[in-house]
PDB file of C-alpha atoms in Angstrom:
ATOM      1  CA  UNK W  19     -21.952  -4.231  -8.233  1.00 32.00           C
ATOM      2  CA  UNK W  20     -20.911  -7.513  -6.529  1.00 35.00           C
ATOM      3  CA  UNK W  21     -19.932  -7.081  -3.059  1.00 41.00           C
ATOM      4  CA  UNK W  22     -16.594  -8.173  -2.330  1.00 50.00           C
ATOM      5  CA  UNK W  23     -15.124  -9.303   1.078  1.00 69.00           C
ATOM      6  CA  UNK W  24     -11.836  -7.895   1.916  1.00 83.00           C
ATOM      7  CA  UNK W  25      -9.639 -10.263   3.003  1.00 93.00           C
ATOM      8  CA  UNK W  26      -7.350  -7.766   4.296  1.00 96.00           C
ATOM      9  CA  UNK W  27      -7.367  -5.867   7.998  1.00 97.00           C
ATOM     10  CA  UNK W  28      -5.138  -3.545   9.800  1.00 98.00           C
ATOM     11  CA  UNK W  29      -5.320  -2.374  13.267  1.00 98.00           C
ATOM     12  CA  UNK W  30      -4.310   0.777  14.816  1.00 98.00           C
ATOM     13  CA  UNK W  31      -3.640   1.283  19.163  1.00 97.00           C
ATOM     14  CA  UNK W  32      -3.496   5.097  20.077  1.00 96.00           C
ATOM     15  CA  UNK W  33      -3.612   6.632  23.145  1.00 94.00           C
ATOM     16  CA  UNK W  34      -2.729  10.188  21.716  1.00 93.00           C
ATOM     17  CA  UNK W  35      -5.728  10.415  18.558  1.00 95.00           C
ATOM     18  CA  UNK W  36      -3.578  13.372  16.755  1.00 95.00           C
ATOM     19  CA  UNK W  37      -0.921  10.672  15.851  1.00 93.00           C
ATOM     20  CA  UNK W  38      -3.500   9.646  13.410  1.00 96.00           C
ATOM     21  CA  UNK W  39      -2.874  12.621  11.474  1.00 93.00           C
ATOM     22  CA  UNK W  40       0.241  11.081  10.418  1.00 90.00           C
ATOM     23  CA  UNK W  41      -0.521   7.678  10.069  1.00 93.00           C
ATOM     24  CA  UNK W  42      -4.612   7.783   8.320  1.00 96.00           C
ATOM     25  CA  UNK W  43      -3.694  10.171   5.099  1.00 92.00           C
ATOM     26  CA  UNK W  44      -0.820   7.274   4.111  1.00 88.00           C
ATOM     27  CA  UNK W  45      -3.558   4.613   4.389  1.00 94.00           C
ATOM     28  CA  UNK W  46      -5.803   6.352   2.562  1.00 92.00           C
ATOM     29  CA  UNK W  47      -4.698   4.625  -1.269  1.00 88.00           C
ATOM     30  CA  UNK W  48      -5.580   1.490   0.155  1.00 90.00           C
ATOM     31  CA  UNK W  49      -8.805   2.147   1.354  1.00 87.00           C
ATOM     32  CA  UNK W  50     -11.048   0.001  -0.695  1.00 89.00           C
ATOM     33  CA  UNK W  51      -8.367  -2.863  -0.265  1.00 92.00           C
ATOM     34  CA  UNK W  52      -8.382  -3.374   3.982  1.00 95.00           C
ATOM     35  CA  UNK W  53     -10.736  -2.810   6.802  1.00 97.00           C
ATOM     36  CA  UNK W  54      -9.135  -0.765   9.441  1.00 98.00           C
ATOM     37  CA  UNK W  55     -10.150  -1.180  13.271  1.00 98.00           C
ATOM     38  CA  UNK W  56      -8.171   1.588  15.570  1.00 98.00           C
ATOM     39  CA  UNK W  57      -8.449   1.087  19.619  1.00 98.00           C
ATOM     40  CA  UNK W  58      -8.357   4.636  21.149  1.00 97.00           C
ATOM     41  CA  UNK W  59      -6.652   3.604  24.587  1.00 95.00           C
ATOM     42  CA  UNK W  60      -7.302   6.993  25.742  1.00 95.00           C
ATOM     43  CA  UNK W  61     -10.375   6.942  28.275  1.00 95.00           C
ATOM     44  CA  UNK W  62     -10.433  10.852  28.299  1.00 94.00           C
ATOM     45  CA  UNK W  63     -10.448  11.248  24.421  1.00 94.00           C
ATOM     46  CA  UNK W  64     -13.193  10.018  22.051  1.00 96.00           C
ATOM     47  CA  UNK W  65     -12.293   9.408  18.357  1.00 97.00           C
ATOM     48  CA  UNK W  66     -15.830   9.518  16.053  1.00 97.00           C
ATOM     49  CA  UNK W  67     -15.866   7.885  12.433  1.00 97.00           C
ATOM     50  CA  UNK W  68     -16.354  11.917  11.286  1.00 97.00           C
ATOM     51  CA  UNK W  69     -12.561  12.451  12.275  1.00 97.00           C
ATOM     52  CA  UNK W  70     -10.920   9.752  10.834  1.00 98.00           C
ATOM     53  CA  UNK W  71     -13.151  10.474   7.774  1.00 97.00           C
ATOM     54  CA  UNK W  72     -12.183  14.196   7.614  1.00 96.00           C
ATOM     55  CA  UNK W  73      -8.372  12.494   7.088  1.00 96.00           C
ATOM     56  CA  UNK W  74      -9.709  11.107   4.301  1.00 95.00           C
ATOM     57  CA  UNK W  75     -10.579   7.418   4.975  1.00 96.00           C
ATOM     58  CA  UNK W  76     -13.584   6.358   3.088  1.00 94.00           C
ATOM     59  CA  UNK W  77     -13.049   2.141   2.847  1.00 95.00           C
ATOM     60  CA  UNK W  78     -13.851  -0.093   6.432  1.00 96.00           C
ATOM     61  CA  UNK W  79     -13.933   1.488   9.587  1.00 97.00           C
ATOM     62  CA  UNK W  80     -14.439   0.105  12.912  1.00 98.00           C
ATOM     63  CA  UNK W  81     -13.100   2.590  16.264  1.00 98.00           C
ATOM     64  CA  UNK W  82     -12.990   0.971  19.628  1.00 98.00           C
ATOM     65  CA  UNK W  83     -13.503   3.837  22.615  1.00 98.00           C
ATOM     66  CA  UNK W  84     -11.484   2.391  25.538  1.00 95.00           C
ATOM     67  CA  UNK W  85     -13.810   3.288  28.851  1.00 94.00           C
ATOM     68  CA  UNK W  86     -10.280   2.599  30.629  1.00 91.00           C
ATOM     69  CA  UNK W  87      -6.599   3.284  30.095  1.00 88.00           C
ATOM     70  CA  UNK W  88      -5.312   0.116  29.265  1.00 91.00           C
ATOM     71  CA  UNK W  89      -2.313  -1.457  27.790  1.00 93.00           C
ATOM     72  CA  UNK W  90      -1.118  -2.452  24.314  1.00 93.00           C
ATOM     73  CA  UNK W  91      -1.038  -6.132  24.889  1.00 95.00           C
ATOM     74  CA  UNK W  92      -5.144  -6.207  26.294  1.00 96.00           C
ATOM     75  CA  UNK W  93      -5.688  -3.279  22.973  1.00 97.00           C
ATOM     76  CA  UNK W  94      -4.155  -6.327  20.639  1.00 97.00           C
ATOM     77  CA  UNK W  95      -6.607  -8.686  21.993  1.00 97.00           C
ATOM     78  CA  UNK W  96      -9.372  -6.581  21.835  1.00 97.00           C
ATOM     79  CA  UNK W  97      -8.886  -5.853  18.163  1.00 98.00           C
ATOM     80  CA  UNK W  98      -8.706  -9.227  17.408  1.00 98.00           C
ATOM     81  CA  UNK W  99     -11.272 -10.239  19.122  1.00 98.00           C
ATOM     82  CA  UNK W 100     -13.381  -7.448  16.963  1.00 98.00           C
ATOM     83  CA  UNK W 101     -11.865  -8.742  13.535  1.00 98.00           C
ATOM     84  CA  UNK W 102     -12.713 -12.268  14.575  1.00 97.00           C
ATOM     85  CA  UNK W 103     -16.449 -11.467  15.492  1.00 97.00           C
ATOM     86  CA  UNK W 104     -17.288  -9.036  12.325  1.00 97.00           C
ATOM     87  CA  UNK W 105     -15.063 -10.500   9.908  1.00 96.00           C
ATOM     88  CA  UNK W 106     -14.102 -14.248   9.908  1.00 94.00           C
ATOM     89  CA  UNK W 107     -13.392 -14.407   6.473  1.00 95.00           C
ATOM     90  CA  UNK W 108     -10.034 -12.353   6.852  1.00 96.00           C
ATOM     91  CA  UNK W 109      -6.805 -14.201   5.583  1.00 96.00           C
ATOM     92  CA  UNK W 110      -3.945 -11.984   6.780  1.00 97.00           C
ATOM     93  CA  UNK W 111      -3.587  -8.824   9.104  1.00 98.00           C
ATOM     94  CA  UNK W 112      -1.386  -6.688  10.590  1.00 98.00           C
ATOM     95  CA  UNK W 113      -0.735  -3.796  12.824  1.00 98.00           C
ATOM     96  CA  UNK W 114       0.468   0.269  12.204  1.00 97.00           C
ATOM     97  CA  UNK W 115       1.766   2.675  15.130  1.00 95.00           C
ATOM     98  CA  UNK W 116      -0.564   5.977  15.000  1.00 94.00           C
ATOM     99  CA  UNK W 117       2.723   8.151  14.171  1.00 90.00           C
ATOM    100  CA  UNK W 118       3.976   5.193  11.327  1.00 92.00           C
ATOM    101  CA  UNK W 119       3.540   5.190   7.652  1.00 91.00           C
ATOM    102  CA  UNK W 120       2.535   1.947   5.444  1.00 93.00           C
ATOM    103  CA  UNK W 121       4.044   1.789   2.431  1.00 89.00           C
ATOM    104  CA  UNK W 122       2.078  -0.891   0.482  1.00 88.00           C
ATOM    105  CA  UNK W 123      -0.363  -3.676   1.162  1.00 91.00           C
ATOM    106  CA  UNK W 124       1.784  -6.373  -1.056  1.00 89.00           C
ATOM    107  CA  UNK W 125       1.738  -9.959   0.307  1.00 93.00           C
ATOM    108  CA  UNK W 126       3.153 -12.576  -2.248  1.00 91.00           C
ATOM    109  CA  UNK W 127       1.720 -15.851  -2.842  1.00 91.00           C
ATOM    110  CA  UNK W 128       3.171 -18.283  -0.305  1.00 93.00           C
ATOM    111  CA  UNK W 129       2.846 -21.739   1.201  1.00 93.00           C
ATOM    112  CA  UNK W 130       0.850 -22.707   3.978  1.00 93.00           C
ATOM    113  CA  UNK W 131       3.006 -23.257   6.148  1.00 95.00           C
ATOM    114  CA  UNK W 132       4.135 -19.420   6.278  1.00 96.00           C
ATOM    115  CA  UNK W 133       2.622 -18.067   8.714  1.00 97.00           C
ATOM    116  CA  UNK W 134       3.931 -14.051   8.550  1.00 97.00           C
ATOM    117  CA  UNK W 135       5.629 -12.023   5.849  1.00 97.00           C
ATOM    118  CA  UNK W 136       8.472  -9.541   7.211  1.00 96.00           C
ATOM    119  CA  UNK W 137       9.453  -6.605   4.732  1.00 94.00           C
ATOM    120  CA  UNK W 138      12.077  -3.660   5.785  1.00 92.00           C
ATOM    121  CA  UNK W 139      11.265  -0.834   7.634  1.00 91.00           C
ATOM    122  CA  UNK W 140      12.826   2.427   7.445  1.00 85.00           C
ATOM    123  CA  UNK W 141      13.570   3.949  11.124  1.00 82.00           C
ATOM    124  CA  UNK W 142      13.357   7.937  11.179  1.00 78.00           C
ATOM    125  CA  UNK W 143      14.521   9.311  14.346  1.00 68.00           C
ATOM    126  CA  UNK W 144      16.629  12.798  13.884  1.00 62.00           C
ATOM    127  CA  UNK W 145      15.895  14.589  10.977  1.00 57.00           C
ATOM    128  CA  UNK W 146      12.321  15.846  10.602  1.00 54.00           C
ATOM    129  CA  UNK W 147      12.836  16.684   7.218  1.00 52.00           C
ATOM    130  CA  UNK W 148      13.264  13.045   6.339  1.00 56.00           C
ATOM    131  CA  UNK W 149       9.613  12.958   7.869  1.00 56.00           C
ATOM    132  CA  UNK W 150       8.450  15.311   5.948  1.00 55.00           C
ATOM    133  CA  UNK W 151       9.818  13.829   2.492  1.00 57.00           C
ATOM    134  CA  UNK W 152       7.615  10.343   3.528  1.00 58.00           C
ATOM    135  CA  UNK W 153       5.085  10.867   0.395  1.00 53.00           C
ATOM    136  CA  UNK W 154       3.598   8.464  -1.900  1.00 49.00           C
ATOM    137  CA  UNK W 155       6.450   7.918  -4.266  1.00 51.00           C
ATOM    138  CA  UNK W 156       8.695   6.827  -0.788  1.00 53.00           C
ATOM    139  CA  UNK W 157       9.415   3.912  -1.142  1.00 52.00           C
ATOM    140  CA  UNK W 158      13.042   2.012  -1.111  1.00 51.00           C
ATOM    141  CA  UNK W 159      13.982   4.583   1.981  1.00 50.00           C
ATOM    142  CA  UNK W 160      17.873   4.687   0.470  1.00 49.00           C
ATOM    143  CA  UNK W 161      18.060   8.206   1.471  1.00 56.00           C
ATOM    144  CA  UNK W 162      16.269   8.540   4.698  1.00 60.00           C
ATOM    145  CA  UNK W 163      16.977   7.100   8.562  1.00 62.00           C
ATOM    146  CA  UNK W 164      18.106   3.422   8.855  1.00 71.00           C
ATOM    147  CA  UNK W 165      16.536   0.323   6.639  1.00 80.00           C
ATOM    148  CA  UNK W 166      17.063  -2.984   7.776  1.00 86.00           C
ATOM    149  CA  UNK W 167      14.445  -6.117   7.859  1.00 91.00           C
ATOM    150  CA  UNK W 168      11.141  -4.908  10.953  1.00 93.00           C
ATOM    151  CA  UNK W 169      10.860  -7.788  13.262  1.00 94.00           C
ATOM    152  CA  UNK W 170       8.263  -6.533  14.348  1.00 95.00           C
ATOM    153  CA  UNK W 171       4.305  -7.002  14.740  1.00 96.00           C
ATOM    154  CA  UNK W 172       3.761  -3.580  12.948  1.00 96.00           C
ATOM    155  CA  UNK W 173       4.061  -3.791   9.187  1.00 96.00           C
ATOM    156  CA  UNK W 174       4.173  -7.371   9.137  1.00 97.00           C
ATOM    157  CA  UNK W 175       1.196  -9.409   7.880  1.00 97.00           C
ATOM    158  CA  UNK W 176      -0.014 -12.321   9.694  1.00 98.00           C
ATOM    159  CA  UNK W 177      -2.404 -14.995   8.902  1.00 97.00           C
ATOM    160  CA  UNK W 178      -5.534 -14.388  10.675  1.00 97.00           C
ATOM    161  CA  UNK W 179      -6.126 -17.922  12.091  1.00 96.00           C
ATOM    162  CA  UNK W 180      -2.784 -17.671  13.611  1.00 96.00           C
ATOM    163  CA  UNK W 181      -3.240 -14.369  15.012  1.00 97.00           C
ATOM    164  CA  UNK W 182      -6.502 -15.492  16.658  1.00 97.00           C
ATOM    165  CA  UNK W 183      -4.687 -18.514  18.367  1.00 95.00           C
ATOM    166  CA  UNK W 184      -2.073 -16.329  19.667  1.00 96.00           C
ATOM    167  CA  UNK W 185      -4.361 -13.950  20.912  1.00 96.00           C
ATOM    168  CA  UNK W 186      -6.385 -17.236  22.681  1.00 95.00           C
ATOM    169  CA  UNK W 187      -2.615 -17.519  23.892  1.00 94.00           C
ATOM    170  CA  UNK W 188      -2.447 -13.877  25.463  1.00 95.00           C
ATOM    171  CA  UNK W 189      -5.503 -13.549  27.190  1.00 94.00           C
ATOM    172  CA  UNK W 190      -5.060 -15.641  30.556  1.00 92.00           C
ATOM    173  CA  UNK W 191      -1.318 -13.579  30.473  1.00 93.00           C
ATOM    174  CA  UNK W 192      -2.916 -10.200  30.551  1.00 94.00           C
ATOM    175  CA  UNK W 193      -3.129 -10.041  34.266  1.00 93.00           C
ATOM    176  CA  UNK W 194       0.724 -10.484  34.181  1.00 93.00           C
ATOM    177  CA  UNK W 195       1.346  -8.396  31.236  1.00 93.00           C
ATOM    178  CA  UNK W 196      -0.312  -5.432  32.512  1.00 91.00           C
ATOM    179  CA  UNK W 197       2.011  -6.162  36.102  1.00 91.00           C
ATOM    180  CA  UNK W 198       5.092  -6.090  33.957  1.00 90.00           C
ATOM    181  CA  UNK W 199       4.227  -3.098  32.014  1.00 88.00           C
ATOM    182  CA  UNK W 200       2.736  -0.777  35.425  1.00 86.00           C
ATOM    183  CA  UNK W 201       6.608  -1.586  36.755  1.00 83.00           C
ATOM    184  CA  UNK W 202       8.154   0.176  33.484  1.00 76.00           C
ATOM    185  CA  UNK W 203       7.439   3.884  33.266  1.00 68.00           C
ATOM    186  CA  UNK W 204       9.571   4.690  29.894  1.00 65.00           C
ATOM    187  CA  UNK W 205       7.990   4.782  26.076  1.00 65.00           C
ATOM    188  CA  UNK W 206       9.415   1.239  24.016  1.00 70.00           C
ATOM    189  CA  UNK W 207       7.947  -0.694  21.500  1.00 77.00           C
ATOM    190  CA  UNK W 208       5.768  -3.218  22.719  1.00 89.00           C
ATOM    191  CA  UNK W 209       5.081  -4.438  19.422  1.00 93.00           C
ATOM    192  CA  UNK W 210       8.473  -5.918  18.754  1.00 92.00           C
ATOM    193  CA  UNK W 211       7.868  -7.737  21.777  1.00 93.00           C
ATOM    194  CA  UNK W 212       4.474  -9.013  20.836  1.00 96.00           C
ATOM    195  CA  UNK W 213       6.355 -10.371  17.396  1.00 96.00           C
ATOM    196  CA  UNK W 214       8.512 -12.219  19.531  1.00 94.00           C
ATOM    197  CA  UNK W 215       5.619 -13.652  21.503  1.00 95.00           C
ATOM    198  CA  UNK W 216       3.848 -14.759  18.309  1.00 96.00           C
ATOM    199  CA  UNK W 217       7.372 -16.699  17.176  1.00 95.00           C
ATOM    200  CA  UNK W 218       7.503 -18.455  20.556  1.00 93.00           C
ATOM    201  CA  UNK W 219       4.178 -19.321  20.500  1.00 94.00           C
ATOM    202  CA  UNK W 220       3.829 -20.395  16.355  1.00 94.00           C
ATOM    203  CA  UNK W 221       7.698 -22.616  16.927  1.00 91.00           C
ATOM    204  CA  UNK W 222       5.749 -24.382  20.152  1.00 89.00           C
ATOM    205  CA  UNK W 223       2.838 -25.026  18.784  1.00 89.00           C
ATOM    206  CA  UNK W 224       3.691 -25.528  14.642  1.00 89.00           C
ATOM    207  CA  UNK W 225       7.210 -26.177  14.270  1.00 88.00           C
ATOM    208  CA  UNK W 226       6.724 -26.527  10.827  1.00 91.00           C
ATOM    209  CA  UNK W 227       5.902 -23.365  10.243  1.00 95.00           C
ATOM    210  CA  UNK W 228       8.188 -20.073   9.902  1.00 95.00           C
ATOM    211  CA  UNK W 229       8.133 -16.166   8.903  1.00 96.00           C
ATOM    212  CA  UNK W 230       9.053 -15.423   5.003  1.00 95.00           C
ATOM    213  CA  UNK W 231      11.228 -12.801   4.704  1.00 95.00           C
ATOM    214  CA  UNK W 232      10.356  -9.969   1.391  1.00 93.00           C
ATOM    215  CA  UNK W 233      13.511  -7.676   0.330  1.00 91.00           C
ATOM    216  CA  UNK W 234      11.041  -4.910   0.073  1.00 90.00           C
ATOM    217  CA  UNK W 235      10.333  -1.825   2.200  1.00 88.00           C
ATOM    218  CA  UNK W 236       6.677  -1.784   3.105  1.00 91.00           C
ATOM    219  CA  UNK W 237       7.157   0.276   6.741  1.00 92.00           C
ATOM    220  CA  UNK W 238       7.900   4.112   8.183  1.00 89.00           C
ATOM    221  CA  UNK W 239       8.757   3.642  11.654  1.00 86.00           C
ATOM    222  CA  UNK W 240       8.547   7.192  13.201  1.00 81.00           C
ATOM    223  CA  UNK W 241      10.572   7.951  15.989  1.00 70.00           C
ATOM    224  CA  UNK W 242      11.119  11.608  16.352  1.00 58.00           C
ATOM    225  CA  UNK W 243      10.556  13.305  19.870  1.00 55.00           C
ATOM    226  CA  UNK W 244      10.535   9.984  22.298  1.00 51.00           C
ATOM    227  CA  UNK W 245      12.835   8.892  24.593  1.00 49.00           C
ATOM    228  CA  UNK W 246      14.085   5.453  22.356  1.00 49.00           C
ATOM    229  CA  UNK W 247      17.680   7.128  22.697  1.00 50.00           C
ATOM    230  CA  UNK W 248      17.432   7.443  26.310  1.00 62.00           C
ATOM    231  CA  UNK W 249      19.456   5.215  28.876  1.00 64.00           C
ATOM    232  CA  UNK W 250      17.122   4.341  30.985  1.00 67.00           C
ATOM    233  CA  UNK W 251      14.775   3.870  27.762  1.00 67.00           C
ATOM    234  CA  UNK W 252      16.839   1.131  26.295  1.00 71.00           C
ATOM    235  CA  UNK W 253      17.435  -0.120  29.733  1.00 75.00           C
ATOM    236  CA  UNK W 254      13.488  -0.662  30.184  1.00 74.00           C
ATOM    237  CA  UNK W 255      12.931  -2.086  27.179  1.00 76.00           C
ATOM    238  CA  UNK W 256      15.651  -4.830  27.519  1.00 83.00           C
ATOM    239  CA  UNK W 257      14.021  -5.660  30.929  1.00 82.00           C
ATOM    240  CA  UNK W 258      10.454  -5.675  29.230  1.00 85.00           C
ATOM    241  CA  UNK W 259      12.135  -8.239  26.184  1.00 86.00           C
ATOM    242  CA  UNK W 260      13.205 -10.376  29.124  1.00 88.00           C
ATOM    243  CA  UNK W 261      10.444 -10.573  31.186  1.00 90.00           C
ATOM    244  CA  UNK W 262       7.953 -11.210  28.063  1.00 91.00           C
ATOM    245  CA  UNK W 263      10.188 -13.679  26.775  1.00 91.00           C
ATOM    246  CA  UNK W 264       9.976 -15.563  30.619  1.00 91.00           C
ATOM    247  CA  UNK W 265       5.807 -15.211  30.479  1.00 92.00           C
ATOM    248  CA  UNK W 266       5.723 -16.401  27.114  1.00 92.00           C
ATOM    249  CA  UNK W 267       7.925 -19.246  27.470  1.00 90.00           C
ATOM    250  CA  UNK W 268       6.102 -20.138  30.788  1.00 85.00           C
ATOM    251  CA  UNK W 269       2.836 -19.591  29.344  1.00 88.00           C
ATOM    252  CA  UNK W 270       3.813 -22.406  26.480  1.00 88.00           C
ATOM    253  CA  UNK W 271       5.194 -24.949  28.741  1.00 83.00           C
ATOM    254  CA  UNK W 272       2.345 -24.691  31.540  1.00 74.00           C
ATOM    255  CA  UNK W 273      -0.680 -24.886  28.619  1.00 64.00           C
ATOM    256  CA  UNK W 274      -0.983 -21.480  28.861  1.00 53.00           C
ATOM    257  CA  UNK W 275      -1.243 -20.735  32.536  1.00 45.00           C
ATOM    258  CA  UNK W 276       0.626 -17.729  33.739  1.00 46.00           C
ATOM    259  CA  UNK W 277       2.775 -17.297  36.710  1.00 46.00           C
ATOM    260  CA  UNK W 278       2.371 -14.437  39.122  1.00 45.00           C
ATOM    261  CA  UNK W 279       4.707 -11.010  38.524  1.00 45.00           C
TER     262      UNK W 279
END
């Protein structure tokens, strides 16, 4: 049989590896369709290809063993930076939290100039038992938590070339980024704040280009048990958005260069 390159990869941060019991078994329909590259953040833990296996992945697999505890932004780059060295050939990508769900791998046909496809999400964040109905047949998410379009780097797919330019774009900021995110103690979604980071940096540097928008519900985003709901939560995640929205803006109008935290 012809080998066949997928042009398809998804990437997976965890600093907790049992979160990939919830998030692995749902990828497992599209195995033969995406590579899959998971960064364990967790210096003390050590995921091995038998584990994720034993979920029942059998396509791709690449696992990254973090020798240090380090932060989602530097974990983006690095699984890039693995994509871009094993497989240049890869037209879109995205992202999935280790306690999310994917839904589907559909990406329609689109113009060039398109650089990302946002679909709906469906947050769960009380009920477990709306967890627990998340099966294959889930789908539209009319019945379960809150479904509204996921601006977000997680679930949305991303054309490679302009995923590897943005991540060119991160790397000097790292220094800063990991300043920003040692000041902030509480659990928020860095993610949504890395798909904000790829907008400033695509309008900057293509303003031709823009996200298409899909009326379909591709995402699970899993919230049960953190501290989202929180005060002080919500109160460190607005001060993350505005300090990542500062570095990025700074880091587009001085070529990249990053001021000091």
């Amino acid at each position: 049989m012809m080998f066949i390159k997928k042009r398809l990869l998804v990437g997976i941060i965890t600093n907790n590896p049992e979160m990939l019991r919830i998030s692995v078994p749902r990828l497992c329909r599209f195995c033969f369709k995406f590579i899959l590259v998971i960064h364990n953040t967790n210096p003390k833990r050590t995921i091995k290809k038998s584990f994720i296996r034993k979920l029942g992945w059998h396509g791709t697999l690449n696992i990254i063993n973090s020798d240090e505890d380090i932060d989602a932004v530097a974990s983006t780059v690095a699984i890039i930076d693995l994509a871009e060295k094993k497989y240049p050939y890869l037209k879109w990508m995205t992202f999935v939290g280790d306690g999310d769900v994917l839904l589907n791998t559909e990406i329609p046909n689109v113009s060039e100039n398109a650089f990302a496809v946002i679909q709906n999400a469906t947050t769960i964040s009380e009920n477990v038992a709306e967890f627990l109905g998340i099966n294959k047949k889930w789908i539209n998410g009319t019945n379960c938590g809150i479904t509204g379009p996921h601006l977000d780097l997680n679930g949305t797919w991303i054309r490679f070339k302009h995923l590897c330019n943005f991540r060119d774009f991160l790397r000097p900021l790292l220094p800063q980024a990991s300043k920003i995110l040692k000041k902030l103690k509480h659990r928020f979604s860095m993610s949504a704040i890395l798909w904000q980071g790829i907008n400033t940096f695509i309008h900057e540097t293509n303003p031709g280009y823009s996200a298409l928008y899909m009326n379909k519900t591709n995402y699970v985003s899993v919230r049960l048990g953190t501290d989202l709901a929180n005060a002080a939560a919500l109160t460190a995640q607005k001060t993350a958005n505005i300090q990542f929205n500062e570095l990025f803006r700074y880091g587009v109008a001085q070529n990249m260069v990053a001021p000091e935290q």
